Every structure is written in C-alpha cells, then in structure tokens.
Short mmCIF file of C-alpha atoms and ligand atoms in Angstrom, two decimals:
data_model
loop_
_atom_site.label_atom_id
_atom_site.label_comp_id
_atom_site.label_asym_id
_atom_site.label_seq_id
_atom_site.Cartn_x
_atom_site.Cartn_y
_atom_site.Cartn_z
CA UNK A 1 1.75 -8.36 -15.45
CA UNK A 2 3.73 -9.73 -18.37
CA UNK A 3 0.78 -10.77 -20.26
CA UNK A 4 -0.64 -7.32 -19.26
CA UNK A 5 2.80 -5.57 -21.34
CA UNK A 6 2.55 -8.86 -24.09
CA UNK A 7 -1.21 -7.21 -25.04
CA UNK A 8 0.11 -3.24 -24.48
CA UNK A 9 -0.76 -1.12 -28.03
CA UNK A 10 2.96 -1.64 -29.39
CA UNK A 11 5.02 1.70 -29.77
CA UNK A 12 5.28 2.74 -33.58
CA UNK A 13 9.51 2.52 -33.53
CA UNK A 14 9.41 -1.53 -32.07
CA UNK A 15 10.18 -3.53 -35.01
CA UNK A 16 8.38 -6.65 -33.50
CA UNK A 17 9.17 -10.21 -34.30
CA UNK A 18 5.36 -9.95 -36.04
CA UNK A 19 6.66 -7.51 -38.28
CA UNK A 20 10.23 -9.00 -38.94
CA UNK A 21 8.34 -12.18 -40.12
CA UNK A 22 5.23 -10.07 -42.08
CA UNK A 23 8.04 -8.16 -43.70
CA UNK A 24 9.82 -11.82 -44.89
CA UNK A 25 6.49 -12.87 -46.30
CA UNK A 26 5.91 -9.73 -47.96
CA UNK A 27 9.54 -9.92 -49.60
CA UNK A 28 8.28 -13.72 -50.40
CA UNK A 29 5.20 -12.11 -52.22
CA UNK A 30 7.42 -9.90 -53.97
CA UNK A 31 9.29 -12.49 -55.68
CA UNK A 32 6.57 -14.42 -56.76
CA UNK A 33 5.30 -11.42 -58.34
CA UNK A 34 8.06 -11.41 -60.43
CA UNK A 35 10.85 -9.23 -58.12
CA UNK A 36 13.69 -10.39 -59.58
CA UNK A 37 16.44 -7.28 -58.29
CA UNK A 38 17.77 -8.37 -55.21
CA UNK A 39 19.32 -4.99 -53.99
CA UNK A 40 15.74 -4.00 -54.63
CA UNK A 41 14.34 -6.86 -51.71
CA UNK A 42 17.65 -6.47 -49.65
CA UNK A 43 16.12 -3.01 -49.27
CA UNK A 44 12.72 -3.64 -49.13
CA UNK A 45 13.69 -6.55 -46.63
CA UNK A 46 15.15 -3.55 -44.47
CA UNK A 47 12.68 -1.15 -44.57
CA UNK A 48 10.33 -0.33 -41.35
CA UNK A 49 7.32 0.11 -43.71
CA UNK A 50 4.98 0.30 -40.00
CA UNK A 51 6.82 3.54 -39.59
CA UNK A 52 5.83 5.08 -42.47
CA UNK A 53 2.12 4.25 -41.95
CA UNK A 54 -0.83 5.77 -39.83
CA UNK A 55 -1.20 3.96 -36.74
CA UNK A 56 -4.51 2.71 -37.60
CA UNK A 57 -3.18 0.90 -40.68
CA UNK A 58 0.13 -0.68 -38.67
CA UNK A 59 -1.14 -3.98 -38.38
CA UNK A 60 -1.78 -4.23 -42.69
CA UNK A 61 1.45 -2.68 -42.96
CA UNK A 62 3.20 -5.62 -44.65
CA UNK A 63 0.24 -6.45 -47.21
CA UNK A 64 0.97 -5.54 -50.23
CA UNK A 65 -1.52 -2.53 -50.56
CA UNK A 66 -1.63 1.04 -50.69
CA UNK A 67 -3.05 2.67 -47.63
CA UNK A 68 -3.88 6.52 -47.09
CA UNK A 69 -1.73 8.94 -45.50
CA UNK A 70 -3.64 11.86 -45.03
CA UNK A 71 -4.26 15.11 -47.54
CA UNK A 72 -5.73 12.94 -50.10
CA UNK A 73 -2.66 10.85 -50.95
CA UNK A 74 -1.44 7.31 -50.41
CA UNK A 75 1.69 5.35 -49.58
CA UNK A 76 2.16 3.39 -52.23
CA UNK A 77 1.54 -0.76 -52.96
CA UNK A 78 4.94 -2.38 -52.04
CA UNK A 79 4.56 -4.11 -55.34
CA UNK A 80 4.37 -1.03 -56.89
CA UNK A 81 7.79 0.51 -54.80
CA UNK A 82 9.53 -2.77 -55.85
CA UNK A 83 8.53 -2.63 -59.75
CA UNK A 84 9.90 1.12 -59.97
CA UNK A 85 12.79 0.59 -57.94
CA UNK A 86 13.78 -2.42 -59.87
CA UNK A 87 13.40 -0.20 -63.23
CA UNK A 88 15.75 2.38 -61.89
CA UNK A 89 18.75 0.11 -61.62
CA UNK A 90 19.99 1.87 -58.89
CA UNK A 91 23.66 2.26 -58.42
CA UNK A 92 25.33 3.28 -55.12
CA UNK A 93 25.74 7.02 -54.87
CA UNK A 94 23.34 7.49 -57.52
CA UNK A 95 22.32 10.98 -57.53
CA UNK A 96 18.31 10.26 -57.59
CA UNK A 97 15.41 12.77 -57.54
CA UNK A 98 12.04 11.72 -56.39
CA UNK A 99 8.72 13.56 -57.15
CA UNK A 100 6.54 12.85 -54.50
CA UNK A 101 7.93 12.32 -51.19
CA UNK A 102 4.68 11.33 -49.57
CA UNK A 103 5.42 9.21 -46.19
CA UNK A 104 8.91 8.99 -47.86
CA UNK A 105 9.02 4.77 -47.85
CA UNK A 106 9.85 4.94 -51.48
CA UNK A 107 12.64 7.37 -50.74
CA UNK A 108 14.07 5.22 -47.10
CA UNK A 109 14.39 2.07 -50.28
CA UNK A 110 16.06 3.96 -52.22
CA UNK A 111 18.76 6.06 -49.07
CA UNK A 112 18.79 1.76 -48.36
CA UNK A 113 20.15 1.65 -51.61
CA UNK A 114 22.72 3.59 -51.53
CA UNK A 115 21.47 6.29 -53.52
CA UNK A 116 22.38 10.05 -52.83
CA UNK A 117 18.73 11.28 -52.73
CA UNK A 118 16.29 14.61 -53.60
CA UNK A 119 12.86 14.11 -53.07
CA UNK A 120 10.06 16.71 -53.76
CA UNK A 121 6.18 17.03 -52.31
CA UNK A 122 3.90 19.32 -52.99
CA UNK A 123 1.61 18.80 -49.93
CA UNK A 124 3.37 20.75 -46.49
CA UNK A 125 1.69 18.69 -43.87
CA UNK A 126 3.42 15.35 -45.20
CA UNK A 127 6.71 17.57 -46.07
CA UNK A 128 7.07 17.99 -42.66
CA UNK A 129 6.00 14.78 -41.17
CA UNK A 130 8.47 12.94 -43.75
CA UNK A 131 11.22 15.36 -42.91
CA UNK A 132 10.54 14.79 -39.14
CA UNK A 133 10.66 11.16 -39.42
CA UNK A 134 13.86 10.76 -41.33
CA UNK A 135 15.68 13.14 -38.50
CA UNK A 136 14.53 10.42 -36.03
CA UNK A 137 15.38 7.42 -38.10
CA UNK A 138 18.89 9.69 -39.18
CA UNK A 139 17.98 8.89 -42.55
CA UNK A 140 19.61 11.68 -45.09
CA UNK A 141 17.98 13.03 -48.07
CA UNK A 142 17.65 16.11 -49.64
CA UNK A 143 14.13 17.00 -49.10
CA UNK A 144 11.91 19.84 -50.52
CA UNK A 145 8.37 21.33 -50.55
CA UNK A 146 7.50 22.14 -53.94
CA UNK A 147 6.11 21.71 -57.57
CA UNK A 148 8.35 18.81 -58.36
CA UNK A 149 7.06 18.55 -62.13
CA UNK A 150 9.50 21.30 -62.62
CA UNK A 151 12.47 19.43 -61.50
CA UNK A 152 14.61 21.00 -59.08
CA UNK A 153 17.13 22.73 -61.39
CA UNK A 154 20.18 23.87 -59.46
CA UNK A 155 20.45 20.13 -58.62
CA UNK A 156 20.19 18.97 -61.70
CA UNK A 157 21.86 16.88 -63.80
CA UNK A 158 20.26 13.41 -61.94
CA UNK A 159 21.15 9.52 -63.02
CA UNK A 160 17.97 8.87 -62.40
CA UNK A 161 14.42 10.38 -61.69
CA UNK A 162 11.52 8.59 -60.49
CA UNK A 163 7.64 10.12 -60.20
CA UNK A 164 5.38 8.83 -58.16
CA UNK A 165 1.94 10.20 -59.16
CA UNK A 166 0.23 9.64 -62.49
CA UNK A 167 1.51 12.35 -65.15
CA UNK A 168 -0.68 13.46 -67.92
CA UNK A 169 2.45 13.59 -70.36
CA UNK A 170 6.23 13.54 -69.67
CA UNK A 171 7.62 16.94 -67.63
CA UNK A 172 10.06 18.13 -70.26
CA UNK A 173 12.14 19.66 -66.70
CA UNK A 174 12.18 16.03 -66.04
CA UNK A 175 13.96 15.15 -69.12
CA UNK A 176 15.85 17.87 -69.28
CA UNK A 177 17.27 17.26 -65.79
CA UNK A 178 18.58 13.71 -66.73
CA UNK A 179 22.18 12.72 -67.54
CA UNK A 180 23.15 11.47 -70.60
CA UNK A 181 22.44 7.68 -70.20
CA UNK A 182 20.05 8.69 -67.07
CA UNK A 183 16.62 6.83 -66.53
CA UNK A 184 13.47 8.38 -65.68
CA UNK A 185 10.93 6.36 -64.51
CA UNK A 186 7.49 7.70 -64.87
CA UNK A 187 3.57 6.55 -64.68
CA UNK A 188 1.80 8.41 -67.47
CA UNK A 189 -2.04 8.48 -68.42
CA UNK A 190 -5.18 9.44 -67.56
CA UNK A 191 -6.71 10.20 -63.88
CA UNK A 192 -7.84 6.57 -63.76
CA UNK A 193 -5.28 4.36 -64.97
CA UNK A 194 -1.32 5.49 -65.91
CA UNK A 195 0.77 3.21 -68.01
CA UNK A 196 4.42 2.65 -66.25
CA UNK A 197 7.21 4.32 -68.54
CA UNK A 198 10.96 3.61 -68.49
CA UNK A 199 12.44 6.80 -70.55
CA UNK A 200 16.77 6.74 -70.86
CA UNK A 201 18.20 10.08 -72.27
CA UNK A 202 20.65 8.72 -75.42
CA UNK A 203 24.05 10.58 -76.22
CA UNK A 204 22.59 12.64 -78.76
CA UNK A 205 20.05 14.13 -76.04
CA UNK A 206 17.12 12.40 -78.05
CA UNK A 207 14.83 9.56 -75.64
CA UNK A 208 14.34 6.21 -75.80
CA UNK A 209 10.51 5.30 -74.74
CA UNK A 210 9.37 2.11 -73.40
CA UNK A 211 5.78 1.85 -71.99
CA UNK A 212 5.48 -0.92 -69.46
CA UNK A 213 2.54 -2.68 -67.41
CA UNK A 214 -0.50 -0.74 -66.19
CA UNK A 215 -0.79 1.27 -62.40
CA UNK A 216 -3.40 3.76 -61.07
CA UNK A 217 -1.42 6.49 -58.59
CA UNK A 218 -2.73 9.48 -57.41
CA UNK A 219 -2.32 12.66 -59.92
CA UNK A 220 0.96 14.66 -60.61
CA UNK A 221 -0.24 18.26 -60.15
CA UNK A 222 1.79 20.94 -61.33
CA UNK A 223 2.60 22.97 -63.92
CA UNK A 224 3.99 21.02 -65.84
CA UNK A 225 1.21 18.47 -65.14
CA UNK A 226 -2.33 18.43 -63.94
N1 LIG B 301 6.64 8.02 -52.87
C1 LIG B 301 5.52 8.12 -51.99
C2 LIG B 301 5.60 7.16 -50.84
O1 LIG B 301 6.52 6.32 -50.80
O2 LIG B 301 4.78 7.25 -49.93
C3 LIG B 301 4.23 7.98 -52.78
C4 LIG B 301 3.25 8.99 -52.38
S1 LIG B 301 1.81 9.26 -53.34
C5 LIG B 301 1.51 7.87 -54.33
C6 LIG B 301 2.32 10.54 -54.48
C7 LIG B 301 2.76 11.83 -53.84
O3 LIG B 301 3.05 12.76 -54.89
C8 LIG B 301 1.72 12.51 -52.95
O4 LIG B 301 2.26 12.70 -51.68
C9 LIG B 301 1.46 13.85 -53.65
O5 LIG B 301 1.18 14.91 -52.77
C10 LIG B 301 2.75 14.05 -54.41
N2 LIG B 301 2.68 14.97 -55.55
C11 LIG B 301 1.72 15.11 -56.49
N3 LIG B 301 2.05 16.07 -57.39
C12 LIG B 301 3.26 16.55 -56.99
C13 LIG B 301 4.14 17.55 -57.49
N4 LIG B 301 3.87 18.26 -58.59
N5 LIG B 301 5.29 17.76 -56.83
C14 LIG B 301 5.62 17.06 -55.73
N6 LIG B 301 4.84 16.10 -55.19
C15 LIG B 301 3.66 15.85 -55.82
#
C-alpha cells in the first residue's frame, strides 16, 4: 500500500522533498549564471514555481526554461525572473507595478520580496487563474485585467515598474508613472529578439538609458505598444 501512495500522481500544493532539492539546484544554477542579489535567490529559493505551472510541465518545473501557460503566453525562464528582479533593486514596501501578470511567479518573487505590488494582464483566462491562485496561497497583490502599457494611473507614482513582454519602444505612461529616482525595467525590440533596458527617472524628470543583455519574451500589446 505505501509504495502504492509513494507512486500516487502528487497533488499540485505538496512541495515534495524532489522539489525542495530541484528548487536548491536551480538557485545553484542561478548563481553560476551570474545571480549575484541574494534577496533576489532568498526569494526565488521560496517560491513554489510547480504551482504556477500546468500540470503537465510540473516535473520540468525547476529547469531553468520557459514553459507555456495557455492563451499563447509563457511563464517566464527563471533566469530571466532572476536577471529582472535583480535590476529592480527591490526595497521592502516598494510600491511595484508589473505588466504582465501571466501565472503571476514573477509577481509571488517580488510579494516574497517585500514589495507592495500591482500587476496588470491583458489576457482574462490567466487574470483569473492568477487571481484564484494567490487567494489560495493568501498571497496579496493588487491585481488587474487590462492594457497595462498604459500604466495604471490612479496608482501611480511607482518606485519601480517592471514589463514582462517585449515592447516595441518605451510606454511614455510607463515613464510617466515612475518616481523621481524610480527604475523601470523593460525588454525592448523587435518581435524576435528584445534588448533588456534599465531606465531611472533623474530629478529633473529627464531618463537615464542603459540597454543591457539580449531576451526574446512574448509581445507587449497595447496601445501604447504592439
Ligand atoms: N510575469 C509573467 C510570469 O511570471 O508568468 C510573465 C508572463 S508572459 C512572459 C507576459 C505576459 O504579458 C503574458 O501573460 C501576456 O498576456 C501579458 N501582456 C502582454 N501585453 C500586455 C499588456 N499590454 N498588458 C498587460 N499584460 C500584457
């Protein structure tokens, strides 16, 4: 009977020895990648990612890849969640918008963080799964459906933004949302490949630009995108 149970399909919420270890190698992987923020693999370190996964993928949920989550549109790589966390410098009680919630792991890293968080999606089906999913894991974030390349305005102003799907050009309702010394952290390019921008709003309400390493997300679409 017990080995019977031992080889039982695990239930989703069981965070199994398998994945306590998976997740320690995948923190491992992190580093050698060149993680250096260790707030950034604290959280990572704490973060279910099997939850935030289809089923079907649960058993690859600690590699660090990008699987689908259904309408068209992927979790992001965990290298990827790590690189713009890291860029963010996030702060306790940060006030942090995300644009594009997806299956909301980038968002649980950041809530691990501290960070007092609003998080847009465009797509209703994973609006509502997210949302659903951080009632049962009592995680708290501000979440909306929406066009999140225009910001979300009576929110606004934000220490720090972060997109998560390629942008054709910086949202000006992005920039315009941002603190004075606020960091918005942003892939822009072209459908195939987006070049990882840190942009920090000076005193004088002018931007400092600094392109970073290469990434391919899936697009930003919205008005004041795609
Ligand atoms: N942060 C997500 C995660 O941890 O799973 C990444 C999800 S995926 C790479 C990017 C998401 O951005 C998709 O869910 C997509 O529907 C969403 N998206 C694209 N354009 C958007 C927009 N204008 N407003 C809000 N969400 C958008």
């Amino acid at each position: 009977m017990a080995v019977f149970l031992y080889n039982c399909e695990v239930d989703k919420f069981t965070d199994t020895y398998k994945d306590k270890g998976a997740r320690r190698l995948l923190i491992r992987e992190l580093q050698n990648k060149g993680i250096v923020d260790s707030k950034v693999l604290e959280a990572m370190g704490k973060v279910q990612r099997h939850l935030f996964i289809h089923n079907d993928f649960r058993h690859l949920a600690y590699e660090d890849k990008a699987f689908p989550i259904g309408e068209g549109q992927t979790i992001s790589q965990p290298f990827t969640v790590a690189y713009q966390t890291q860029l963010l410098h996030v702060e306790p009680n940060d006030k942090i918008l995300e644009i594009g919630t997806g299956s909301g792991y980038q968002a649980a890293v950041l809530l691990e963080m501290g960070a007092t968080l609003f998080s847009i999606e465009r797509q209703e089906k994973l609006y509502l799964k997210t949302k659903n999913l951080f009632a049962k894991l009592s995680y708290k974030a501000n979440l909306k459906l929406g066009d999140g390349s225009n910001g979300w305005e009576s929110e606004a102003p934000f220490d720090k933004i972060i997109v998560t799907a390629g942008a054709p050009k910086v949202p000006q309702s992005l920039v315009k949302q941002l603190k004075i010394g606020g960091i918005l952290i942003i892939p822009v390019g072209d459908e195939e490949n987006q070049i990882m921008h840190t942009i920090i709003k000076k005193t004088d309400g002018s931007v400092e630009v600094i392109p970073l390493k290469s990434f391919r997300f899936v697009p930003l679409i919205g008005k004041q995108a795609w």
